[in-house]
Amino acid sequence: HHALSADWQVTRQLQNISMEQDSERNRFSQEAQAWEQSLEQRQQELARVQEELQQAWQEGNSSQQELARWEAKLLRVMGALNVTQKELQDVQGKLIAIKQAVSSLHVCLNADCCPSGWLLYRGKCLFISEVKKNWWDSYWDCKDKSSLLLVNRGWESWILPHFLQADGAKYWIGKENTYRLACAGTPGWVKAVDAIPVSLTRVLSPRYNRAYCPLLVAGKMQNSLCKKSYPWICEQPPLLSSVSESLNPPLAED
């Protein structure tokens, strides 16, 4: 029954994230439509100016000064048109990116990109424990799961789920320099290794009672004595091989 409740919570969280992605995609779609309408208006204005300029040529009643005024107006309209086209391209690029993100999310939901009981959130698979351990035991638990304690790489660029920012929410997390020497694999990911830098042996030792370890408190980075017991968060990249197979099924052999 407890496992069913945890799975229901993860499914509910995934549905909320999917709804946020859909809302963001709709916003970009509306913005793109607005820019397309603006571009069409600019093109119509350009056509009118060109028609008026052609009439001025045919009638032959425009002085050089009048002709220069029309040419200047034409240049201004063309410049505004170029700016509008660039802004439209930027919005369309954002729209394509959000559509790809939504597509990957739906594919991941169908292809089980994350292990059972893990939460897929903003390109990461997160394991959020329900029991409490000290920082060292939490660290090794994540390693046993072929993952890492969640590493703070700047909360501004990666917003945490709301329930991790709630008052009273405390979770052990990792530190960037803990894994700095183990960079490998997918860009932006830091993989766990068995060899721990010598400078960290005292911090990682349960016998070092004065060690302070990173603790996430209501969504903000703090420090606490490593020997204290709190829940913890592990992270690992999603299994993108299953996603690529779903997006690009292999060709049938001859």
Coordinates of N, CA and C in Angstrom, one line a residue:
H1 N 0.8 -1.2 0.0 CA 0.0 0.0 0.0 C 0.9 1.2 0.0
H2 N 2.0 1.2 0.8 CA 2.9 2.3 0.8 C 3.6 2.6 -0.5
A3 N 3.9 1.5 -1.2 CA 4.5 1.6 -2.5 C 3.6 2.2 -3.5
L4 N 2.3 1.8 -3.4 CA 1.2 2.4 -4.3 C 1.1 3.8 -4.1
S5 N 1.1 4.3 -2.8 CA 1.0 5.7 -2.5 C 2.2 6.5 -3.1
A6 N 3.4 5.9 -2.9 CA 4.6 6.6 -3.5 C 4.5 6.7 -5.0
D7 N 4.0 5.6 -5.7 CA 3.9 5.7 -7.1 C 2.9 6.7 -7.5
W8 N 1.8 6.8 -6.8 CA 0.7 7.7 -7.1 C 1.2 9.1 -7.0
Q9 N 2.1 9.4 -5.9 CA 2.6 10.7 -5.7 C 3.5 11.1 -6.9
V10 N 4.4 10.1 -7.3 CA 5.3 10.4 -8.5 C 4.5 10.7 -9.7
T11 N 3.4 9.8 -10.0 CA 2.6 10.1 -11.2 C 1.9 11.4 -11.1
R12 N 1.4 11.8 -9.9 CA 0.8 13.1 -9.8 C 1.8 14.3 -10.1
Q13 N 3.0 14.1 -9.6 CA 4.1 15.1 -9.8 C 4.4 15.2 -11.3
L14 N 4.5 14.1 -12.0 CA 4.8 14.0 -13.4 C 3.7 14.7 -14.2
Q15 N 2.4 14.5 -13.8 CA 1.3 15.1 -14.5 C 1.3 16.6 -14.3
N16 N 1.7 17.1 -13.1 CA 1.8 18.6 -12.8 C 2.9 19.2 -13.7
I17 N 4.0 18.5 -13.8 CA 5.2 19.0 -14.6 C 4.8 19.0 -16.1
S18 N 4.0 18.0 -16.5 CA 3.6 18.0 -17.9 C 2.6 19.1 -18.2
M19 N 1.8 19.4 -17.2 CA 0.8 20.6 -17.4 C 1.6 21.9 -17.5
E20 N 2.7 22.0 -16.7 CA 3.5 23.2 -16.7 C 4.2 23.4 -18.1
Q21 N 4.7 22.3 -18.6 CA 5.3 22.3 -19.9 C 4.3 22.7 -21.0
D22 N 3.1 22.1 -20.9 CA 2.0 22.4 -21.9 C 1.7 23.9 -21.9
S23 N 1.6 24.4 -20.7 CA 1.2 25.8 -20.5 C 2.3 26.7 -21.1
E24 N 3.6 26.3 -20.9 CA 4.7 27.1 -21.4 C 4.7 27.0 -23.0
R25 N 4.4 25.9 -23.5 CA 4.3 25.7 -24.9 C 3.2 26.5 -25.6
N26 N 2.0 26.6 -24.9 CA 0.9 27.4 -25.4 C 1.3 28.9 -25.4
R27 N 2.0 29.3 -24.4 CA 2.4 30.7 -24.3 C 3.3 31.1 -25.5
F28 N 4.3 30.2 -25.8 CA 5.2 30.5 -26.9 C 4.4 30.4 -28.2
S29 N 3.4 29.5 -28.3 CA 2.6 29.5 -29.5 C 1.9 30.8 -29.8
Q30 N 1.3 31.3 -28.7 CA 0.6 32.6 -28.8 C 1.5 33.7 -29.2
E31 N 2.7 33.7 -28.6 CA 3.7 34.7 -28.9 C 4.1 34.6 -30.4
A32 N 4.3 33.4 -30.8 CA 4.7 33.3 -32.2 C 3.6 33.7 -33.2
Q33 N 2.4 33.5 -32.9 CA 1.3 33.9 -33.7 C 1.2 35.4 -33.7
A34 N 1.5 36.1 -32.6 CA 1.5 37.6 -32.6 C 2.6 38.1 -33.5
W35 N 3.8 37.5 -33.4 CA 4.9 38.0 -34.2 C 4.6 37.7 -35.7
E36 N 3.9 36.6 -36.0 CA 3.6 36.3 -37.4 C 2.6 37.4 -37.9
Q37 N 1.6 37.8 -37.1 CA 0.7 38.9 -37.5 C 1.4 40.2 -37.7
S38 N 2.4 40.5 -36.8 CA 3.1 41.7 -37.0 C 4.0 41.7 -38.2
L39 N 4.5 40.5 -38.5 CA 5.3 40.4 -39.8 C 4.5 40.6 -41.0
E40 N 3.2 40.1 -41.0 CA 2.3 40.2 -42.1 C 2.0 41.7 -42.3
Q41 N 1.7 42.4 -41.2 CA 1.4 43.9 -41.3 C 2.6 44.6 -41.9
R42 N 3.8 44.3 -41.5 CA 5.0 45.0 -42.0 C 5.1 44.7 -43.5
Q43 N 4.8 43.5 -43.9 CA 5.0 43.2 -45.3 C 3.9 43.9 -46.1
Q44 N 2.7 44.1 -45.6 CA 1.6 44.8 -46.3 C 2.0 46.3 -46.4
E45 N 2.6 46.8 -45.3 CA 3.1 48.2 -45.3 C 4.2 48.4 -46.4
L46 N 5.1 47.4 -46.5 CA 6.2 47.5 -47.5 C 5.6 47.5 -48.9
A47 N 4.6 46.7 -49.1 CA 3.9 46.6 -50.4 C 3.3 47.9 -50.8
R48 N 2.6 48.5 -49.8 CA 2.0 49.8 -50.1 C 3.1 50.9 -50.4
V49 N 4.1 50.9 -49.7 CA 5.2 51.9 -50.0 C 5.8 51.7 -51.4
Q50 N 6.0 50.4 -51.7 CA 6.6 50.1 -53.0 C 5.6 50.6 -54.1
E51 N 4.3 50.4 -53.9 CA 3.3 50.8 -54.9 C 3.3 52.3 -55.1
E52 N 3.3 53.0 -53.9 CA 3.3 54.4 -54.0 C 4.6 55.0 -54.7
L53 N 5.7 54.3 -54.4 CA 7.0 54.7 -55.0 C 6.9 54.5 -56.5
Q54 N 6.3 53.4 -57.0 CA 6.2 53.1 -58.4 C 5.3 54.2 -59.1
Q55 N 4.2 54.6 -58.4 CA 3.3 55.6 -58.9 C 4.0 56.9 -59.1
A56 N 4.9 57.2 -58.1 CA 5.7 58.5 -58.1 C 6.6 58.5 -59.3
W57 N 7.2 57.3 -59.6 CA 8.1 57.3 -60.8 C 7.2 57.4 -62.1
Q58 N 6.1 56.8 -62.2 CA 5.3 56.8 -63.4 C 4.8 58.2 -63.7
E59 N 4.3 58.9 -62.7 CA 3.7 60.2 -62.8 C 4.7 61.3 -63.2
G60 N 5.9 61.0 -62.7 CA 7.0 62.0 -63.0 C 6.9 63.3 -62.4
N61 N 6.0 63.4 -61.4 CA 5.7 64.8 -60.8 C 6.4 64.9 -59.4
S62 N 7.4 64.0 -59.2 CA 8.1 64.0 -57.9 C 9.5 64.6 -58.1
S63 N 9.8 65.5 -57.3 CA 11.2 66.1 -57.4 C 12.2 65.1 -56.8
Q64 N 13.5 65.4 -56.9 CA 14.5 64.5 -56.4 C 14.3 64.4 -54.8
Q65 N 13.9 65.5 -54.2 CA 13.7 65.6 -52.8 C 12.6 64.7 -52.4
E66 N 11.5 64.7 -53.1 CA 10.3 63.8 -52.8 C 10.7 62.4 -53.0
L67 N 11.5 62.1 -54.1 CA 11.9 60.7 -54.3 C 12.8 60.2 -53.2
A68 N 13.7 61.1 -52.7 CA 14.6 60.7 -51.6 C 13.8 60.4 -50.3
R69 N 12.7 61.2 -50.1 CA 11.9 61.0 -48.9 C 11.2 59.6 -49.0
W70 N 10.7 59.2 -50.2 CA 10.1 57.9 -50.3 C 11.1 56.8 -50.1
E71 N 12.3 57.0 -50.7 CA 13.3 55.9 -50.5 C 13.7 55.8 -49.0
A72 N 13.8 56.9 -48.3 CA 14.1 56.8 -46.9 C 13.0 56.1 -46.1
K73 N 11.8 56.4 -46.5 CA 10.7 55.7 -45.8 C 10.7 54.2 -46.1
L74 N 11.1 53.8 -47.4 CA 11.2 52.4 -47.8 C 12.2 51.7 -47.0
L75 N 13.4 52.4 -46.8 CA 14.5 51.8 -46.0 C 14.1 51.6 -44.5
R76 N 13.3 52.5 -44.0 CA 12.9 52.4 -42.6 C 11.9 51.2 -42.4
V77 N 11.0 51.1 -43.4 CA 10.1 49.9 -43.3 C 10.8 48.6 -43.5
M78 N 11.8 48.6 -44.4 CA 12.5 47.3 -44.6 C 13.4 47.0 -43.4
G79 N 13.9 48.0 -42.7 CA 14.7 47.8 -41.5 C 13.8 47.2 -40.4
A80 N 12.6 47.8 -40.2 CA 11.7 47.3 -39.2 C 11.2 45.8 -39.6
L81 N 11.1 45.6 -40.9 CA 10.7 44.2 -41.3 C 11.8 43.2 -40.9
N82 N 13.1 43.6 -41.1 CA 14.2 42.7 -40.8 C 14.2 42.4 -39.3
V83 N 13.9 43.4 -38.4 CA 13.9 43.2 -37.0 C 12.8 42.3 -36.6
T84 N 11.6 42.5 -37.2 CA 10.5 41.7 -36.9 C 10.7 40.2 -37.3
Q85 N 11.4 40.0 -38.4 CA 11.7 38.6 -38.9 C 12.6 38.0 -37.9
K86 N 13.6 38.7 -37.4 CA 14.6 38.1 -36.4 C 13.9 37.8 -35.1
E87 N 13.0 38.7 -34.6 CA 12.3 38.4 -33.4 C 11.4 37.2 -33.6
L88 N 10.8 37.1 -34.7 CA 9.9 35.9 -35.0 C 10.7 34.6 -35.0
Q89 N 11.9 34.7 -35.6 CA 12.8 33.5 -35.6 C 13.2 33.1 -34.2
D90 N 13.5 34.1 -33.3 CA 13.8 33.8 -31.9 C 12.7 33.1 -31.2
V91 N 11.4 33.6 -31.4 CA 10.3 33.0 -30.7 C 10.0 31.6 -31.3
Q92 N 10.2 31.5 -32.6 CA 9.9 30.1 -33.2 C 11.0 29.1 -32.6
G93 N 12.2 29.6 -32.4 CA 13.3 28.7 -31.9 C 12.9 28.3 -30.5
K94 N 12.4 29.2 -29.6 CA 12.0 28.9 -28.3 C 10.8 27.9 -28.3
L95 N 9.9 28.1 -29.3 CA 8.7 27.2 -29.4 C 9.2 25.8 -29.8
I96 N 10.1 25.7 -30.7 CA 10.6 24.4 -31.1 C 11.3 23.7 -29.9
A97 N 12.0 24.5 -29.1 CA 12.7 23.9 -28.0 C 11.7 23.3 -26.9
I98 N 10.7 24.1 -26.7 CA 9.7 23.7 -25.7 C 8.9 22.5 -26.2
K99 N 8.6 22.5 -27.5 CA 7.9 21.3 -28.1 C 8.8 20.0 -27.9
Q100 N 10.1 20.2 -28.2 CA 11.0 19.0 -28.0 C 11.0 18.6 -26.6
A101 N 11.0 19.5 -25.6 CA 11.1 19.2 -24.2 C 9.8 18.4 -23.8
V102 N 8.7 18.9 -24.3 CA 7.4 18.3 -24.0 C 7.4 16.9 -24.6
S103 N 7.9 16.8 -25.9 CA 7.9 15.5 -26.5 C 8.8 14.5 -25.8
S104 N 9.9 14.9 -25.3 CA 10.8 14.1 -24.6 C 10.2 13.6 -23.3
L105 N 9.5 14.6 -22.6 CA 8.8 14.2 -21.4 C 7.8 13.1 -21.6
H106 N 6.9 13.3 -22.6 CA 5.9 12.3 -22.9 C 6.6 10.9 -23.2
V107 N 7.6 11.0 -24.0 CA 8.3 9.7 -24.4 C 8.9 9.1 -23.1
C108 N 9.5 9.9 -22.3 CA 10.1 9.4 -21.0 C 9.0 8.7 -20.2
L109 N 7.9 9.3 -20.1 CA 6.8 8.8 -19.3 C 6.4 7.4 -19.8
N110 N 6.5 7.2 -21.2 CA 6.1 5.9 -21.8 C 7.2 4.9 -21.8
A111 N 8.5 5.4 -21.8 CA 9.6 4.6 -21.9 C 10.3 4.3 -20.6
D112 N 9.8 4.8 -19.5 CA 10.4 4.5 -18.2 C 11.9 5.0 -18.2
C113 N 12.1 6.3 -18.4 CA 13.5 6.8 -18.4 C 14.1 6.7 -17.0
C114 N 13.3 6.8 -16.0 CA 13.8 6.8 -14.6 C 13.4 5.4 -13.9
P115 N 14.2 5.0 -13.0 CA 13.9 3.8 -12.3 C 12.6 3.9 -11.5
S116 N 12.0 2.8 -11.2 CA 10.7 2.8 -10.5 C 10.9 3.5 -9.1
G117 N 9.9 4.4 -8.9 CA 10.0 5.2 -7.6 C 10.8 6.5 -7.7
W118 N 11.4 6.7 -8.8 CA 12.2 8.0 -9.0 C 11.3 9.0 -9.8
L119 N 11.6 10.3 -9.6 CA 10.8 11.4 -10.2 C 11.6 12.0 -11.3
L120 N 11.0 12.1 -12.5 CA 11.6 12.8 -13.6 C 11.3 14.2 -13.5
Y121 N 12.3 15.1 -13.4 CA 12.1 16.5 -13.2 C 13.2 17.3 -13.9
R122 N 12.8 18.1 -14.9 CA 13.7 19.0 -15.6 C 15.0 18.3 -16.1
G123 N 14.8 17.1 -16.7 CA 15.9 16.4 -17.3 C 16.7 15.6 -16.3
K124 N 16.3 15.5 -15.0 CA 17.0 14.7 -14.0 C 16.1 13.6 -13.5
C125 N 16.6 12.5 -13.1 CA 15.9 11.5 -12.4 C 16.2 11.7 -10.9
L126 N 15.2 12.0 -10.1 CA 15.5 12.2 -8.6 C 14.9 11.1 -7.8
F127 N 15.7 10.7 -6.8 CA 15.2 9.8 -5.8 C 15.1 10.5 -4.5
I128 N 14.0 10.6 -3.9 CA 13.8 11.4 -2.6 C 13.4 10.4 -1.5
S129 N 14.3 10.2 -0.6 CA 14.1 9.2 0.4 C 13.0 9.6 1.4
E130 N 12.4 8.6 2.0 CA 11.4 8.8 3.0 C 12.0 8.5 4.4
V131 N 13.2 7.9 4.5 CA 13.8 7.6 5.8 C 14.9 8.6 6.0
K132 N 15.5 8.6 7.2 CA 16.6 9.5 7.5 C 17.9 8.8 7.8
K133 N 19.0 9.3 7.3 CA 20.3 8.8 7.6 C 21.3 10.0 7.7
N134 N 22.5 9.7 8.2 CA 23.5 10.7 8.2 C 24.0 10.9 6.8
W135 N 24.9 12.0 6.7 CA 25.3 12.3 5.3 C 26.1 11.2 4.6
W136 N 27.0 10.6 5.4 CA 27.8 9.5 4.8 C 27.0 8.4 4.3
D137 N 26.0 7.9 5.1 CA 25.2 6.8 4.7 C 24.3 7.2 3.5
S138 N 23.9 8.5 3.5 CA 23.1 8.9 2.3 C 24.0 9.0 1.1
Y139 N 25.2 9.4 1.2 CA 26.2 9.4 0.1 C 26.3 8.0 -0.5
W140 N 26.6 7.0 0.3 CA 26.8 5.7 -0.2 C 25.5 5.0 -0.7
D141 N 24.4 5.4 -0.1 CA 23.1 4.9 -0.6 C 22.9 5.3 -2.1
C142 N 23.2 6.6 -2.4 CA 23.1 7.1 -3.8 C 24.1 6.3 -4.7
K143 N 25.3 6.1 -4.2 CA 26.3 5.4 -5.0 C 25.9 3.9 -5.3
D144 N 25.2 3.3 -4.3 CA 24.7 2.0 -4.5 C 23.6 2.0 -5.5
K145 N 23.0 3.1 -5.7 CA 21.9 3.2 -6.8 C 22.5 3.7 -8.1
S146 N 23.8 3.7 -8.2 CA 24.5 4.3 -9.4 C 24.1 5.7 -9.7
S147 N 24.1 6.5 -8.6 CA 23.7 7.9 -8.7 C 24.6 8.7 -7.8
L148 N 24.2 10.0 -7.6 CA 24.9 10.9 -6.7 C 23.9 11.6 -5.9
L149 N 24.4 12.1 -4.7 CA 23.6 13.1 -4.0 C 23.4 14.3 -4.9
L150 N 22.2 14.9 -4.9 CA 21.9 16.0 -5.8 C 22.9 17.1 -5.6
V151 N 23.5 17.6 -6.7 CA 24.6 18.6 -6.6 C 24.0 20.0 -6.9
N152 N 24.3 20.9 -6.1 CA 23.9 22.3 -6.3 C 24.7 23.0 -7.4
R153 N 24.1 23.2 -8.6 CA 24.9 23.9 -9.6 C 24.2 25.2 -10.0
G154 N 23.5 25.8 -9.0 CA 22.8 27.1 -9.2 C 21.3 26.9 -9.2
W155 N 20.6 27.2 -8.2 CA 19.2 27.0 -8.2 C 18.4 28.0 -9.1
E156 N 19.1 29.1 -9.5 CA 18.4 30.0 -10.4 C 18.1 29.4 -11.7
S157 N 19.1 28.6 -12.2 CA 18.9 28.0 -13.6 C 18.1 26.7 -13.5
W158 N 18.0 26.1 -12.3 CA 17.3 24.8 -12.2 C 16.4 24.9 -11.0
I159 N 15.1 25.2 -11.2 CA 14.2 25.5 -10.0 C 13.8 24.1 -9.5
L160 N 13.9 24.0 -8.1 CA 13.5 22.8 -7.5 C 12.0 22.6 -7.4
P161 N 11.5 21.4 -7.3 CA 10.1 21.1 -7.2 C 9.6 21.9 -5.9
H162 N 8.3 22.2 -6.0 CA 7.7 23.1 -4.9 C 7.8 22.4 -3.5
F163 N 7.6 21.0 -3.5 CA 7.6 20.4 -2.2 C 9.0 20.3 -1.5
L164 N 10.0 20.6 -2.3 CA 11.4 20.6 -1.7 C 11.7 22.0 -1.2
Q165 N 10.8 23.0 -1.5 CA 11.0 24.4 -1.0 C 10.0 24.7 0.1
A166 N 9.2 23.7 0.5 CA 8.2 24.0 1.6 C 8.9 24.2 2.9
D167 N 8.3 24.9 3.8 CA 8.8 25.1 5.1 C 9.0 23.8 5.8
G168 N 10.2 23.7 6.5 CA 10.5 22.4 7.2 C 11.1 21.3 6.3
A169 N 11.2 21.5 5.0 CA 11.8 20.5 4.1 C 13.3 20.5 4.3
K170 N 13.9 19.4 4.7 CA 15.3 19.3 4.9 C 15.8 18.0 4.3
Y171 N 16.8 18.2 3.4 CA 17.4 17.0 2.7 C 18.9 17.1 2.5
W172 N 19.6 16.0 2.8 CA 21.0 16.0 2.4 C 21.2 16.1 0.9
I173 N 22.2 16.9 0.5 CA 22.5 16.9 -0.9 C 24.0 16.9 -1.0
G174 N 24.6 16.9 -2.3 CA 26.0 16.8 -2.5 C 26.7 18.1 -2.7
K175 N 28.0 18.1 -2.9 CA 28.7 19.3 -3.2 C 29.5 19.2 -4.5
E176 N 29.6 20.3 -5.3 CA 30.2 20.2 -6.6 C 31.6 19.7 -6.5
N177 N 32.4 20.2 -5.5 CA 33.8 19.8 -5.5 C 34.0 18.3 -5.0
T178 N 32.9 17.7 -4.4 CA 33.0 16.3 -4.0 C 33.3 15.4 -5.2
Y179 N 32.7 15.9 -6.4 CA 32.8 15.0 -7.6 C 33.6 15.7 -8.7
R180 N 34.3 16.9 -8.4 CA 34.9 17.7 -9.4 C 35.9 16.9 -10.2
L181 N 36.6 15.9 -9.6 CA 37.7 15.1 -10.2 C 37.1 14.0 -11.0
A182 N 35.8 13.8 -11.1 CA 35.2 12.6 -11.7 C 34.4 13.0 -12.9
C183 N 34.6 14.2 -13.5 CA 33.8 14.6 -14.7 C 34.0 13.6 -15.8
A184 N 32.9 13.1 -16.3 CA 33.0 12.2 -17.5 C 31.6 12.0 -18.0
G185 N 31.5 11.4 -19.2 CA 30.2 11.1 -19.8 C 29.4 12.3 -20.3
T186 N 28.1 12.2 -20.0 CA 27.2 13.3 -20.6 C 27.6 14.6 -20.1
P187 N 27.7 15.7 -21.0 CA 28.1 17.0 -20.5 C 27.1 17.5 -19.5
G188 N 27.7 18.1 -18.4 CA 26.8 18.6 -17.3 C 26.6 17.7 -16.2
W189 N 27.0 16.4 -16.4 CA 26.8 15.4 -15.4 C 28.2 15.1 -14.8
V190 N 28.2 14.7 -13.5 CA 29.4 14.4 -12.8 C 29.1 13.0 -12.2
K191 N 29.9 12.0 -12.7 CA 29.6 10.6 -12.3 C 30.4 10.2 -11.0
A192 N 29.7 9.4 -10.3 CA 30.3 8.9 -9.0 C 31.4 7.9 -9.4
V193 N 32.5 7.9 -8.6 CA 33.6 6.9 -8.8 C 33.9 6.4 -7.4
D194 N 34.6 5.3 -7.4 CA 35.0 4.7 -6.1 C 36.1 5.4 -5.4
A195 N 37.0 6.0 -6.2 CA 38.2 6.8 -5.7 C 37.7 8.1 -5.2
I196 N 38.0 8.4 -3.9 CA 37.6 9.7 -3.3 C 38.8 10.6 -3.2
P197 N 38.8 11.8 -3.6 CA 40.0 12.7 -3.4 C 40.5 12.7 -1.9
V198 N 41.8 12.7 -1.8 CA 42.4 12.6 -0.4 C 41.9 13.8 0.5
S199 N 41.7 14.9 -0.1 CA 41.3 16.1 0.7 C 39.9 15.9 1.3
L200 N 39.2 14.9 0.8 CA 37.8 14.8 1.3 C 37.7 13.6 2.3
T201 N 38.8 12.9 2.5 CA 38.7 11.7 3.3 C 38.2 12.0 4.8
R202 N 38.6 13.1 5.3 CA 38.2 13.5 6.7 C 36.7 13.8 6.7
V203 N 36.3 14.5 5.6 CA 34.9 14.9 5.6 C 34.0 13.7 5.4
L204 N 34.4 12.7 4.6 CA 33.6 11.5 4.3 C 33.7 10.5 5.4
S205 N 34.6 10.7 6.4 CA 34.7 9.7 7.5 C 33.7 9.9 8.6
P206 N 32.9 8.9 8.9 CA 31.9 9.0 10.0 C 32.6 9.3 11.3
R207 N 33.9 9.1 11.5 CA 34.6 9.3 12.7 C 34.9 10.8 12.9
Y208 N 34.7 11.6 11.8 CA 35.0 13.0 11.9 C 33.8 13.7 12.4
N209 N 33.6 13.9 13.7 CA 32.4 14.4 14.2 C 32.1 15.9 14.0
R210 N 33.1 16.6 13.6 CA 33.0 18.1 13.4 C 32.7 18.5 12.0
A211 N 32.6 17.5 11.1 CA 32.4 17.8 9.7 C 31.0 18.4 9.5
Y212 N 31.0 19.3 8.6 CA 29.7 19.9 8.1 C 29.5 19.5 6.7
C213 N 28.2 19.2 6.4 CA 27.9 18.7 5.0 C 26.7 19.6 4.5
P214 N 26.6 19.6 3.2 CA 25.5 20.5 2.6 C 24.1 19.9 2.8
L215 N 23.2 20.8 3.3 CA 21.8 20.4 3.6 C 20.9 21.4 2.9
L216 N 19.9 20.9 2.2 CA 18.9 21.7 1.5 C 17.8 22.0 2.5
V217 N 17.6 23.2 2.9 CA 16.6 23.6 3.8 C 15.6 24.6 3.1
A218 N 14.4 24.1 3.0 CA 13.3 24.9 2.3 C 13.8 25.4 0.9
G219 N 14.6 24.6 0.2 CA 15.0 25.0 -1.1 C 16.3 25.8 -1.1
K220 N 16.9 26.1 0.0 CA 18.1 26.9 0.1 C 19.3 26.1 0.6
M221 N 20.5 26.4 0.1 CA 21.7 25.7 0.5 C 22.1 26.1 1.9
Q222 N 22.3 25.1 2.8 CA 22.9 25.4 4.2 C 23.8 24.3 4.5
N223 N 24.4 24.4 5.7 CA 25.3 23.3 6.2 C 24.9 22.8 7.5
S224 N 25.1 21.5 7.8 CA 24.7 20.9 9.1 C 25.8 19.9 9.4
L225 N 25.9 19.5 10.7 CA 26.8 18.4 11.1 C 26.5 17.2 10.3
C226 N 27.5 16.6 9.7 CA 27.3 15.4 8.8 C 26.7 14.2 9.6
K227 N 26.9 14.2 10.9 CA 26.5 13.0 11.7 C 25.0 13.1 12.0
K228 N 24.3 14.2 11.7 CA 22.9 14.3 11.9 C 22.1 13.5 10.9
S229 N 20.9 13.1 11.2 CA 20.1 12.3 10.3 C 19.0 13.1 9.6
Y230 N 19.0 13.0 8.3 CA 17.9 13.7 7.5 C 17.6 12.8 6.3
P231 N 16.5 13.0 5.6 CA 16.3 12.4 4.3 C 17.3 12.9 3.3
W232 N 17.4 12.3 2.1 CA 18.4 12.7 1.1 C 17.8 12.6 -0.3
I233 N 18.5 13.3 -1.2 CA 18.0 13.3 -2.6 C 19.2 12.8 -3.5
C234 N 18.9 11.8 -4.3 CA 19.9 11.3 -5.3 C 19.5 11.8 -6.7
E235 N 20.5 11.9 -7.5 CA 20.2 12.3 -8.9 C 21.0 11.4 -9.9
Q236 N 20.4 11.2 -11.0 CA 21.0 10.5 -12.1 C 20.4 10.9 -13.4
P237 N 21.2 10.9 -14.5 CA 20.6 11.2 -15.8 C 19.5 10.2 -16.2
P238 N 18.5 10.6 -17.0 CA 17.5 9.6 -17.5 C 18.2 8.7 -18.5
L239 N 17.5 7.5 -18.7 CA 18.0 6.5 -19.6 C 17.6 7.0 -21.0
L240 N 18.4 7.8 -21.6 CA 18.0 8.4 -22.9 C 18.1 7.4 -24.1
S241 N 18.7 6.2 -23.9 CA 18.7 5.2 -24.9 C 17.3 4.8 -25.2
S242 N 16.5 4.6 -24.2 CA 15.1 4.2 -24.4 C 14.3 5.3 -25.1
V243 N 14.7 6.6 -24.8 CA 14.0 7.7 -25.5 C 14.3 7.7 -26.9
S244 N 15.6 7.6 -27.3 CA 16.0 7.6 -28.7 C 15.4 6.5 -29.5
E245 N 15.3 5.3 -28.8 CA 14.7 4.2 -29.5 C 13.2 4.4 -29.8
S246 N 12.5 5.1 -28.8 CA 11.1 5.4 -29.0 C 10.9 6.5 -30.1
L247 N 11.9 7.5 -30.1 CA 11.8 8.5 -31.1 C 12.2 8.1 -32.5
N248 N 13.3 7.3 -32.5 CA 13.8 6.8 -33.8 C 13.9 5.3 -33.8
P249 N 12.8 4.6 -34.1 CA 12.9 3.1 -34.1 C 13.9 2.6 -35.1
P250 N 14.6 1.5 -34.8 CA 15.6 1.0 -35.7 C 15.0 0.6 -37.1
L251 N 15.8 0.8 -38.1 CA 15.4 0.4 -39.5 C 15.3 -1.1 -39.6
A252 N 14.3 -1.6 -40.3 CA 14.2 -3.0 -40.5 C 15.4 -3.5 -41.4
E253 N 16.0 -4.7 -41.0 CA 17.1 -5.2 -41.8 C 16.5 -5.8 -43.1
D254 N 17.4 -5.7 -44.1 CA 17.0 -6.3 -45.4 C 17.0 -7.8 -45.3

